[in-house]
C-alpha cells in the first residue's frame, strides 16, 4: 500500500494514448485519449481500487488538461469524469469543445470496443 504522503506524478504515455498518475513509482490510474484534428478526445478515466479516495483522479485530469493547453490542442470531454471536472474548472473552457455525434461516431471507428462496452443490453 502506498504511503499517504507520497507525492503523485503524472506522465503522458503517447504509445498507450493516455496519461498515468503514479504514486511512489506505481501506476495508480490513467485517463485515456485519442487525438483528432487538433483535439484530444478523453474517453475514459480510471483510478485503481488500491488508490481510490486519495483525490488522484482530480490531480491526473488537472495535469492532463494543462498538458493539452501547452500542446495547443483542444479538449473534448467524452469521459464523464473529465466532463464533470470541467464543469467545476472553467479555466479550461476556452479550449474545450462539445461532444458531438460526429466525435462519438469517429471514436467508435477508432475504438470499436469502447462503444460496444457502453451499450445497454
PDB file of N, CA, C and O in Angstrom, residues 35-95:
ATOM      1  N   UNK A  35      -6.306  11.426 -30.283  1.00  0.00           N
ATOM      2  CA  UNK A  35      -6.200  12.733 -30.920  1.00  0.00           C
ATOM      3  C   UNK A  35      -6.922  12.737 -32.258  1.00  0.00           C
ATOM      4  O   UNK A  35      -6.864  11.763 -33.017  1.00  0.00           O
ATOM      5  N   UNK A  36      -7.612  13.870 -32.526  1.00  0.00           N
ATOM      6  CA  UNK A  36      -8.384  14.023 -33.753  1.00  0.00           C
ATOM      7  C   UNK A  36      -8.360  15.489 -34.157  1.00  0.00           C
ATOM      8  O   UNK A  36      -8.912  16.339 -33.472  1.00  0.00           O
ATOM      9  N   UNK A  37      -7.729  15.788 -35.281  1.00  0.00           N
ATOM     10  CA  UNK A  37      -7.783  17.140 -35.852  1.00  0.00           C
ATOM     11  C   UNK A  37      -7.569  18.256 -34.835  1.00  0.00           C
ATOM     12  O   UNK A  37      -8.393  19.152 -34.690  1.00  0.00           O
ATOM     13  N   UNK A  38      -6.494  18.206 -34.108  1.00  0.00           N
ATOM     14  CA  UNK A  38      -6.199  19.266 -33.150  1.00  0.00           C
ATOM     15  C   UNK A  38      -6.960  19.157 -31.839  1.00  0.00           C
ATOM     16  O   UNK A  38      -6.893  20.057 -31.007  1.00  0.00           O
ATOM     17  N   UNK A  39      -7.678  18.068 -31.666  1.00  0.00           N
ATOM     18  CA  UNK A  39      -8.432  17.848 -30.434  1.00  0.00           C
ATOM     19  C   UNK A  39      -7.874  16.620 -29.721  1.00  0.00           C
ATOM     20  O   UNK A  39      -7.471  15.659 -30.366  1.00  0.00           O
ATOM     21  N   UNK A  40      -7.893  16.663 -28.411  1.00  0.00           N
ATOM     22  CA  UNK A  40      -7.569  15.490 -27.607  1.00  0.00           C
ATOM     23  C   UNK A  40      -8.898  15.040 -26.984  1.00  0.00           C
ATOM     24  O   UNK A  40      -9.471  15.732 -26.150  1.00  0.00           O
ATOM     25  N   UNK A  41      -9.382  13.890 -27.437  1.00  0.00           N
ATOM     26  CA  UNK A  41     -10.677  13.366 -27.030  1.00  0.00           C
ATOM     27  C   UNK A  41     -10.456  12.401 -25.866  1.00  0.00           C
ATOM     28  O   UNK A  41      -9.918  11.309 -26.049  1.00  0.00           O
ATOM     29  N   UNK A  42     -10.872  12.815 -24.676  1.00  0.00           N
ATOM     30  CA  UNK A  42     -10.749  11.973 -23.485  1.00  0.00           C
ATOM     31  C   UNK A  42     -11.992  11.099 -23.392  1.00  0.00           C
ATOM     32  O   UNK A  42     -13.114  11.607 -23.401  1.00  0.00           O
ATOM     33  N   UNK A  43     -11.787   9.775 -23.291  1.00  0.00           N
ATOM     34  CA  UNK A  43     -12.942   8.881 -23.295  1.00  0.00           C
ATOM     35  C   UNK A  43     -13.035   7.962 -22.076  1.00  0.00           C
ATOM     36  O   UNK A  43     -14.058   7.306 -21.886  1.00  0.00           O
ATOM     37  N   UNK A  44     -12.019   7.914 -21.219  1.00  0.00           N
ATOM     38  CA  UNK A  44     -12.096   7.016 -20.066  1.00  0.00           C
ATOM     39  C   UNK A  44     -11.065   7.427 -19.024  1.00  0.00           C
ATOM     40  O   UNK A  44      -9.919   7.714 -19.353  1.00  0.00           O
ATOM     41  N   UNK A  45     -11.493   7.441 -17.756  1.00  0.00           N
ATOM     42  CA  UNK A  45     -10.585   7.708 -16.646  1.00  0.00           C
ATOM     43  C   UNK A  45     -10.812   6.632 -15.589  1.00  0.00           C
ATOM     44  O   UNK A  45     -11.950   6.290 -15.293  1.00  0.00           O
ATOM     45  N   UNK A  46      -9.702   6.111 -15.055  1.00  0.00           N
ATOM     46  CA  UNK A  46      -9.803   5.044 -14.052  1.00  0.00           C
ATOM     47  C   UNK A  46      -8.690   5.216 -13.023  1.00  0.00           C
ATOM     48  O   UNK A  46      -7.535   5.418 -13.366  1.00  0.00           O
ATOM     49  N   UNK A  47      -9.099   5.127 -11.753  1.00  0.00           N
ATOM     50  CA  UNK A  47      -8.145   5.036 -10.647  1.00  0.00           C
ATOM     51  C   UNK A  47      -8.302   3.638 -10.075  1.00  0.00           C
ATOM     52  O   UNK A  47      -9.419   3.194  -9.800  1.00  0.00           O
ATOM     53  N   UNK A  48      -7.202   2.932  -9.909  1.00  0.00           N
ATOM     54  CA  UNK A  48      -7.250   1.555  -9.438  1.00  0.00           C
ATOM     55  C   UNK A  48      -7.683   1.514  -7.977  1.00  0.00           C
ATOM     56  O   UNK A  48      -7.400   2.420  -7.195  1.00  0.00           O
ATOM     57  N   UNK A  49      -8.398   0.457  -7.617  1.00  0.00           N
ATOM     58  CA  UNK A  49      -9.026   0.326  -6.301  1.00  0.00           C
ATOM     59  C   UNK A  49      -8.075   0.603  -5.134  1.00  0.00           C
ATOM     60  O   UNK A  49      -8.463   1.250  -4.160  1.00  0.00           O
ATOM     61  N   UNK A  50      -6.866   0.132  -5.220  1.00  0.00           N
ATOM     62  CA  UNK A  50      -5.919   0.309  -4.115  1.00  0.00           C
ATOM     63  C   UNK A  50      -5.574   1.776  -3.866  1.00  0.00           C
ATOM     64  O   UNK A  50      -5.052   2.124  -2.806  1.00  0.00           O
ATOM     65  N   UNK A  51      -5.889   2.653  -4.827  1.00  0.00           N
ATOM     66  CA  UNK A  51      -5.549   4.073  -4.715  1.00  0.00           C
ATOM     67  C   UNK A  51      -6.778   4.979  -4.629  1.00  0.00           C
ATOM     68  O   UNK A  51      -6.665   6.195  -4.662  1.00  0.00           O
ATOM     69  N   UNK A  52      -7.947   4.381  -4.530  1.00  0.00           N
ATOM     70  CA  UNK A  52      -9.199   5.152  -4.504  1.00  0.00           C
ATOM     71  C   UNK A  52      -9.266   6.051  -3.276  1.00  0.00           C
ATOM     72  O   UNK A  52      -8.673   5.758  -2.234  1.00  0.00           O
ATOM     73  N   UNK A  53      -9.996   7.155  -3.413  1.00  0.00           N
ATOM     74  CA  UNK A  53     -10.251   8.028  -2.281  1.00  0.00           C
ATOM     75  C   UNK A  53      -9.116   8.959  -1.901  1.00  0.00           C
ATOM     76  O   UNK A  53      -9.147   9.557  -0.832  1.00  0.00           O
ATOM     77  N   UNK A  54      -8.126   9.100  -2.757  1.00  0.00           N
ATOM     78  CA  UNK A  54      -6.977   9.954  -2.452  1.00  0.00           C
ATOM     79  C   UNK A  54      -6.954  11.239  -3.285  1.00  0.00           C
ATOM     80  O   UNK A  54      -5.985  11.990  -3.241  1.00  0.00           O
ATOM     81  N   UNK A  55      -7.990  11.459  -4.088  1.00  0.00           N
ATOM     82  CA  UNK A  55      -8.028  12.654  -4.929  1.00  0.00           C
ATOM     83  C   UNK A  55      -7.149  12.575  -6.161  1.00  0.00           C
ATOM     84  O   UNK A  55      -6.842  13.585  -6.786  1.00  0.00           O
ATOM     85  N   UNK A  56      -6.739  11.361  -6.507  1.00  0.00           N
ATOM     86  CA  UNK A  56      -5.808  11.199  -7.623  1.00  0.00           C
ATOM     87  C   UNK A  56      -6.432  11.489  -8.980  1.00  0.00           C
ATOM     88  O   UNK A  56      -5.749  11.980  -9.884  1.00  0.00           O
ATOM     89  N   UNK A  57      -7.723  11.213  -9.138  1.00  0.00           N
ATOM     90  CA  UNK A  57      -8.372  11.479 -10.432  1.00  0.00           C
ATOM     91  C   UNK A  57      -8.321  12.968 -10.747  1.00  0.00           C
ATOM     92  O   UNK A  57      -8.037  13.365 -11.888  1.00  0.00           O
ATOM     93  N   UNK A  58      -8.579  13.801  -9.757  1.00  0.00           N
ATOM     94  CA  UNK A  58      -8.538  15.249  -9.977  1.00  0.00           C
ATOM     95  C   UNK A  58      -7.132  15.722 -10.335  1.00  0.00           C
ATOM     96  O   UNK A  58      -6.953  16.547 -11.239  1.00  0.00           O
ATOM     97  N   UNK A  59      -6.130  15.195  -9.657  1.00  0.00           N
ATOM     98  CA  UNK A  59      -4.737  15.553  -9.960  1.00  0.00           C
ATOM     99  C   UNK A  59      -4.394  15.117 -11.374  1.00  0.00           C
ATOM    100  O   UNK A  59      -3.815  15.880 -12.159  1.00  0.00           O
ATOM    101  N   UNK A  60      -4.760  13.898 -11.712  1.00  0.00           N
ATOM    102  CA  UNK A  60      -4.488  13.343 -13.036  1.00  0.00           C
ATOM    103  C   UNK A  60      -5.119  14.198 -14.132  1.00  0.00           C
ATOM    104  O   UNK A  60      -4.447  14.617 -15.085  1.00  0.00           O
ATOM    105  N   UNK A  61      -6.405  14.470 -13.998  1.00  0.00           N
ATOM    106  CA  UNK A  61      -7.117  15.211 -15.046  1.00  0.00           C
ATOM    107  C   UNK A  61      -6.628  16.657 -15.120  1.00  0.00           C
ATOM    108  O   UNK A  61      -6.431  17.199 -16.207  1.00  0.00           O
ATOM    109  N   UNK A  62      -6.411  17.291 -13.997  1.00  0.00           N
ATOM    110  CA  UNK A  62      -5.892  18.670 -13.977  1.00  0.00           C
ATOM    111  C   UNK A  62      -4.591  18.760 -14.777  1.00  0.00           C
ATOM    112  O   UNK A  62      -4.437  19.623 -15.637  1.00  0.00           O
ATOM    113  N   UNK A  63      -3.661  17.854 -14.502  1.00  0.00           N
ATOM    114  CA  UNK A  63      -2.372  17.914 -15.176  1.00  0.00           C
ATOM    115  C   UNK A  63      -2.476  17.503 -16.637  1.00  0.00           C
ATOM    116  O   UNK A  63      -1.787  18.063 -17.501  1.00  0.00           O
ATOM    117  N   UNK A  64      -3.353  16.561 -16.953  1.00  0.00           N
ATOM    118  CA  UNK A  64      -3.559  16.171 -18.347  1.00  0.00           C
ATOM    119  C   UNK A  64      -4.124  17.335 -19.154  1.00  0.00           C
ATOM    120  O   UNK A  64      -3.653  17.622 -20.263  1.00  0.00           O
ATOM    121  N   UNK A  65      -5.121  18.024 -18.598  1.00  0.00           N
ATOM    122  CA  UNK A  65      -5.714  19.148 -19.312  1.00  0.00           C
ATOM    123  C   UNK A  65      -4.731  20.307 -19.444  1.00  0.00           C
ATOM    124  O   UNK A  65      -4.708  20.995 -20.475  1.00  0.00           O
ATOM    125  N   UNK A  66      -3.906  20.514 -18.446  1.00  0.00           N
ATOM    126  CA  UNK A  66      -2.858  21.535 -18.546  1.00  0.00           C
ATOM    127  C   UNK A  66      -1.880  21.198 -19.656  1.00  0.00           C
ATOM    128  O   UNK A  66      -1.433  22.079 -20.399  1.00  0.00           O
ATOM    129  N   UNK A  67      -1.563  19.917 -19.802  1.00  0.00           N
ATOM    130  CA  UNK A  67      -0.684  19.485 -20.879  1.00  0.00           C
ATOM    131  C   UNK A  67      -1.332  19.710 -22.245  1.00  0.00           C
ATOM    132  O   UNK A  67      -0.664  20.110 -23.198  1.00  0.00           O
ATOM    133  N   UNK A  68      -2.634  19.476 -22.331  1.00  0.00           N
ATOM    134  CA  UNK A  68      -3.346  19.727 -23.589  1.00  0.00           C
ATOM    135  C   UNK A  68      -3.233  21.213 -23.947  1.00  0.00           C
ATOM    136  O   UNK A  68      -2.966  21.563 -25.095  1.00  0.00           O
ATOM    137  N   UNK A  69      -3.424  22.076 -22.974  1.00  0.00           N
ATOM    138  CA  UNK A  69      -3.289  23.511 -23.231  1.00  0.00           C
ATOM    139  C   UNK A  69      -1.895  23.835 -23.764  1.00  0.00           C
ATOM    140  O   UNK A  69      -1.746  24.532 -24.758  1.00  0.00           O
ATOM    141  N   UNK A  70      -0.874  23.316 -23.109  1.00  0.00           N
ATOM    142  CA  UNK A  70       0.501  23.576 -23.521  1.00  0.00           C
ATOM    143  C   UNK A  70       0.767  23.091 -24.943  1.00  0.00           C
ATOM    144  O   UNK A  70       1.497  23.729 -25.697  1.00  0.00           O
ATOM    145  N   UNK A  71       0.144  21.979 -25.311  1.00  0.00           N
ATOM    146  CA  UNK A  71       0.379  21.407 -26.641  1.00  0.00           C
ATOM    147  C   UNK A  71      -0.354  22.157 -27.747  1.00  0.00           C
ATOM    148  O   UNK A  71      -0.113  21.909 -28.921  1.00  0.00           O
ATOM    149  N   UNK A  72      -1.282  23.041 -27.376  1.00  0.00           N
ATOM    150  CA  UNK A  72      -2.033  23.792 -28.377  1.00  0.00           C
ATOM    151  C   UNK A  72      -3.256  23.060 -28.900  1.00  0.00           C
ATOM    152  O   UNK A  72      -3.909  23.525 -29.826  1.00  0.00           O
ATOM    153  N   UNK A  73      -3.580  21.931 -28.292  1.00  0.00           N
ATOM    154  CA  UNK A  73      -4.766  21.176 -28.706  1.00  0.00           C
ATOM    155  C   UNK A  73      -5.990  21.655 -27.933  1.00  0.00           C
ATOM    156  O   UNK A  73      -5.890  22.467 -27.031  1.00  0.00           O
ATOM    157  N   UNK A  74      -7.136  21.103 -28.298  1.00  0.00           N
ATOM    158  CA  UNK A  74      -8.396  21.390 -27.624  1.00  0.00           C
ATOM    159  C   UNK A  74      -8.891  20.122 -26.940  1.00  0.00           C
ATOM    160  O   UNK A  74      -8.517  19.020 -27.317  1.00  0.00           O
ATOM    161  N   UNK A  75      -9.735  20.286 -25.933  1.00  0.00           N
ATOM    162  CA  UNK A  75     -10.246  19.182 -25.122  1.00  0.00           C
ATOM    163  C   UNK A  75     -11.651  18.811 -25.584  1.00  0.00           C
ATOM    164  O   UNK A  75     -12.478  19.690 -25.797  1.00  0.00           O
ATOM    165  N   UNK A  76     -11.914  17.507 -25.705  1.00  0.00           N
ATOM    166  CA  UNK A  76     -13.274  17.015 -25.913  1.00  0.00           C
ATOM    167  C   UNK A  76     -13.540  16.008 -24.791  1.00  0.00           C
ATOM    168  O   UNK A  76     -12.938  14.933 -24.752  1.00  0.00           O
ATOM    169  N   UNK A  77     -14.456  16.341 -23.867  1.00  0.00           N
ATOM    170  CA  UNK A  77     -14.680  15.506 -22.681  1.00  0.00           C
ATOM    171  C   UNK A  77     -15.763  14.438 -22.850  1.00  0.00           C
ATOM    172  O   UNK A  77     -16.843  14.538 -22.280  1.00  0.00           O
ATOM    173  N   UNK A  78     -15.463  13.371 -23.588  1.00  0.00           N
ATOM    174  CA  UNK A  78     -16.402  12.255 -23.708  1.00  0.00           C
ATOM    175  C   UNK A  78     -16.479  11.510 -22.374  1.00  0.00           C
ATOM    176  O   UNK A  78     -17.549  11.078 -21.961  1.00  0.00           O
ATOM    177  N   UNK A  79     -15.377  11.374 -21.689  1.00  0.00           N
ATOM    178  CA  UNK A  79     -15.326  10.718 -20.382  1.00  0.00           C
ATOM    179  C   UNK A  79     -16.173  11.495 -19.377  1.00  0.00           C
ATOM    180  O   UNK A  79     -15.984  12.712 -19.218  1.00  0.00           O
ATOM    181  N   UNK A  80     -17.096  10.815 -18.690  1.00  0.00           N
ATOM    182  CA  UNK A  80     -17.940  11.516 -17.708  1.00  0.00           C
ATOM    183  C   UNK A  80     -17.141  12.208 -16.602  1.00  0.00           C
ATOM    184  O   UNK A  80     -17.520  13.293 -16.165  1.00  0.00           O
ATOM    185  N   UNK A  81     -16.047  11.610 -16.167  1.00  0.00           N
ATOM    186  CA  UNK A  81     -15.267  12.254 -15.108  1.00  0.00           C
ATOM    187  C   UNK A  81     -14.634  13.543 -15.607  1.00  0.00           C
ATOM    188  O   UNK A  81     -14.653  14.570 -14.922  1.00  0.00           O
ATOM    189  N   UNK A  82     -14.066  13.509 -16.807  1.00  0.00           N
ATOM    190  CA  UNK A  82     -13.447  14.721 -17.362  1.00  0.00           C
ATOM    191  C   UNK A  82     -14.509  15.800 -17.556  1.00  0.00           C
ATOM    192  O   UNK A  82     -14.284  16.970 -17.234  1.00  0.00           O
ATOM    193  N   UNK A  83     -15.688  15.424 -18.052  1.00  0.00           N
ATOM    194  CA  UNK A  83     -16.775  16.390 -18.231  1.00  0.00           C
ATOM    195  C   UNK A  83     -17.168  17.023 -16.892  1.00  0.00           C
ATOM    196  O   UNK A  83     -17.352  18.244 -16.789  1.00  0.00           O
ATOM    197  N   UNK A  84     -17.284  16.209 -15.844  1.00  0.00           N
ATOM    198  CA  UNK A  84     -17.632  16.696 -14.505  1.00  0.00           C
ATOM    199  C   UNK A  84     -16.545  17.639 -13.978  1.00  0.00           C
ATOM    200  O   UNK A  84     -16.833  18.695 -13.409  1.00  0.00           O
ATOM    201  N   UNK A  85     -15.295  17.263 -14.185  1.00  0.00           N
ATOM    202  CA  UNK A  85     -14.172  18.086 -13.751  1.00  0.00           C
ATOM    203  C   UNK A  85     -14.230  19.456 -14.422  1.00  0.00           C
ATOM    204  O   UNK A  85     -14.046  20.491 -13.777  1.00  0.00           O
ATOM    205  N   UNK A  86     -14.513  19.467 -15.720  1.00  0.00           N
ATOM    206  CA  UNK A  86     -14.548  20.722 -16.471  1.00  0.00           C
ATOM    207  C   UNK A  86     -15.675  21.644 -16.011  1.00  0.00           C
ATOM    208  O   UNK A  86     -15.540  22.865 -16.081  1.00  0.00           O
ATOM    209  N   UNK A  87     -16.769  21.086 -15.531  1.00  0.00           N
ATOM    210  CA  UNK A  87     -17.867  21.918 -15.026  1.00  0.00           C
ATOM    211  C   UNK A  87     -17.441  22.695 -13.781  1.00  0.00           C
ATOM    212  O   UNK A  87     -17.954  23.772 -13.506  1.00  0.00           O
ATOM    213  N   UNK A  88     -16.494  22.155 -13.037  1.00  0.00           N
ATOM    214  CA  UNK A  88     -16.019  22.800 -11.817  1.00  0.00           C
ATOM    215  C   UNK A  88     -14.767  23.647 -12.047  1.00  0.00           C
ATOM    216  O   UNK A  88     -14.336  24.366 -11.152  1.00  0.00           O
ATOM    217  N   UNK A  89     -14.148  23.505 -13.236  1.00  0.00           N
ATOM    218  CA  UNK A  89     -12.880  24.184 -13.521  1.00  0.00           C
ATOM    219  C   UNK A  89     -12.993  24.930 -14.847  1.00  0.00           C
ATOM    220  O   UNK A  89     -12.516  24.458 -15.879  1.00  0.00           O
ATOM    221  N   UNK A  90     -13.591  26.121 -14.784  1.00  0.00           N
ATOM    222  CA  UNK A  90     -13.835  26.867 -16.016  1.00  0.00           C
ATOM    223  C   UNK A  90     -12.572  27.476 -16.624  1.00  0.00           C
ATOM    224  O   UNK A  90     -12.630  28.075 -17.691  1.00  0.00           O
ATOM    225  N   UNK A  91     -11.435  27.281 -15.978  1.00  0.00           N
ATOM    226  CA  UNK A  91     -10.188  27.792 -16.568  1.00  0.00           C
ATOM    227  C   UNK A  91      -9.815  27.060 -17.861  1.00  0.00           C
ATOM    228  O   UNK A  91      -8.937  27.498 -18.595  1.00  0.00           O
ATOM    229  N   UNK A  92     -10.502  25.949 -18.137  1.00  0.00           N
ATOM    230  CA  UNK A  92     -10.259  25.224 -19.388  1.00  0.00           C
ATOM    231  C   UNK A  92     -11.367  25.441 -20.421  1.00  0.00           C
ATOM    232  O   UNK A  92     -11.331  24.857 -21.500  1.00  0.00           O
ATOM    233  N   UNK A  93     -12.348  26.273 -20.107  1.00  0.00           N
ATOM    234  CA  UNK A  93     -13.490  26.473 -21.005  1.00  0.00           C
ATOM    235  C   UNK A  93     -13.062  26.991 -22.378  1.00  0.00           C
ATOM    236  O   UNK A  93     -13.663  26.628 -23.393  1.00  0.00           O
ATOM    237  N   UNK A  94     -12.017  27.806 -22.419  1.00  0.00           N
ATOM    238  CA  UNK A  94     -11.586  28.395 -23.686  1.00  0.00           C
ATOM    239  C   UNK A  94     -10.960  27.382 -24.645  1.00  0.00           C
ATOM    240  O   UNK A  94     -10.807  27.673 -25.834  1.00  0.00           O
ATOM    241  N   UNK A  95     -10.624  26.189 -24.153  1.00  0.00           N
ATOM    242  CA  UNK A  95     -10.035  25.167 -25.040  1.00  0.00           C
ATOM    243  C   UNK A  95     -10.864  23.884 -25.053  1.00  0.00           C
ATOM    244  O   UNK A  95     -10.375  22.826 -25.442  1.00  0.00           O
TER     245      UNK A  95
END
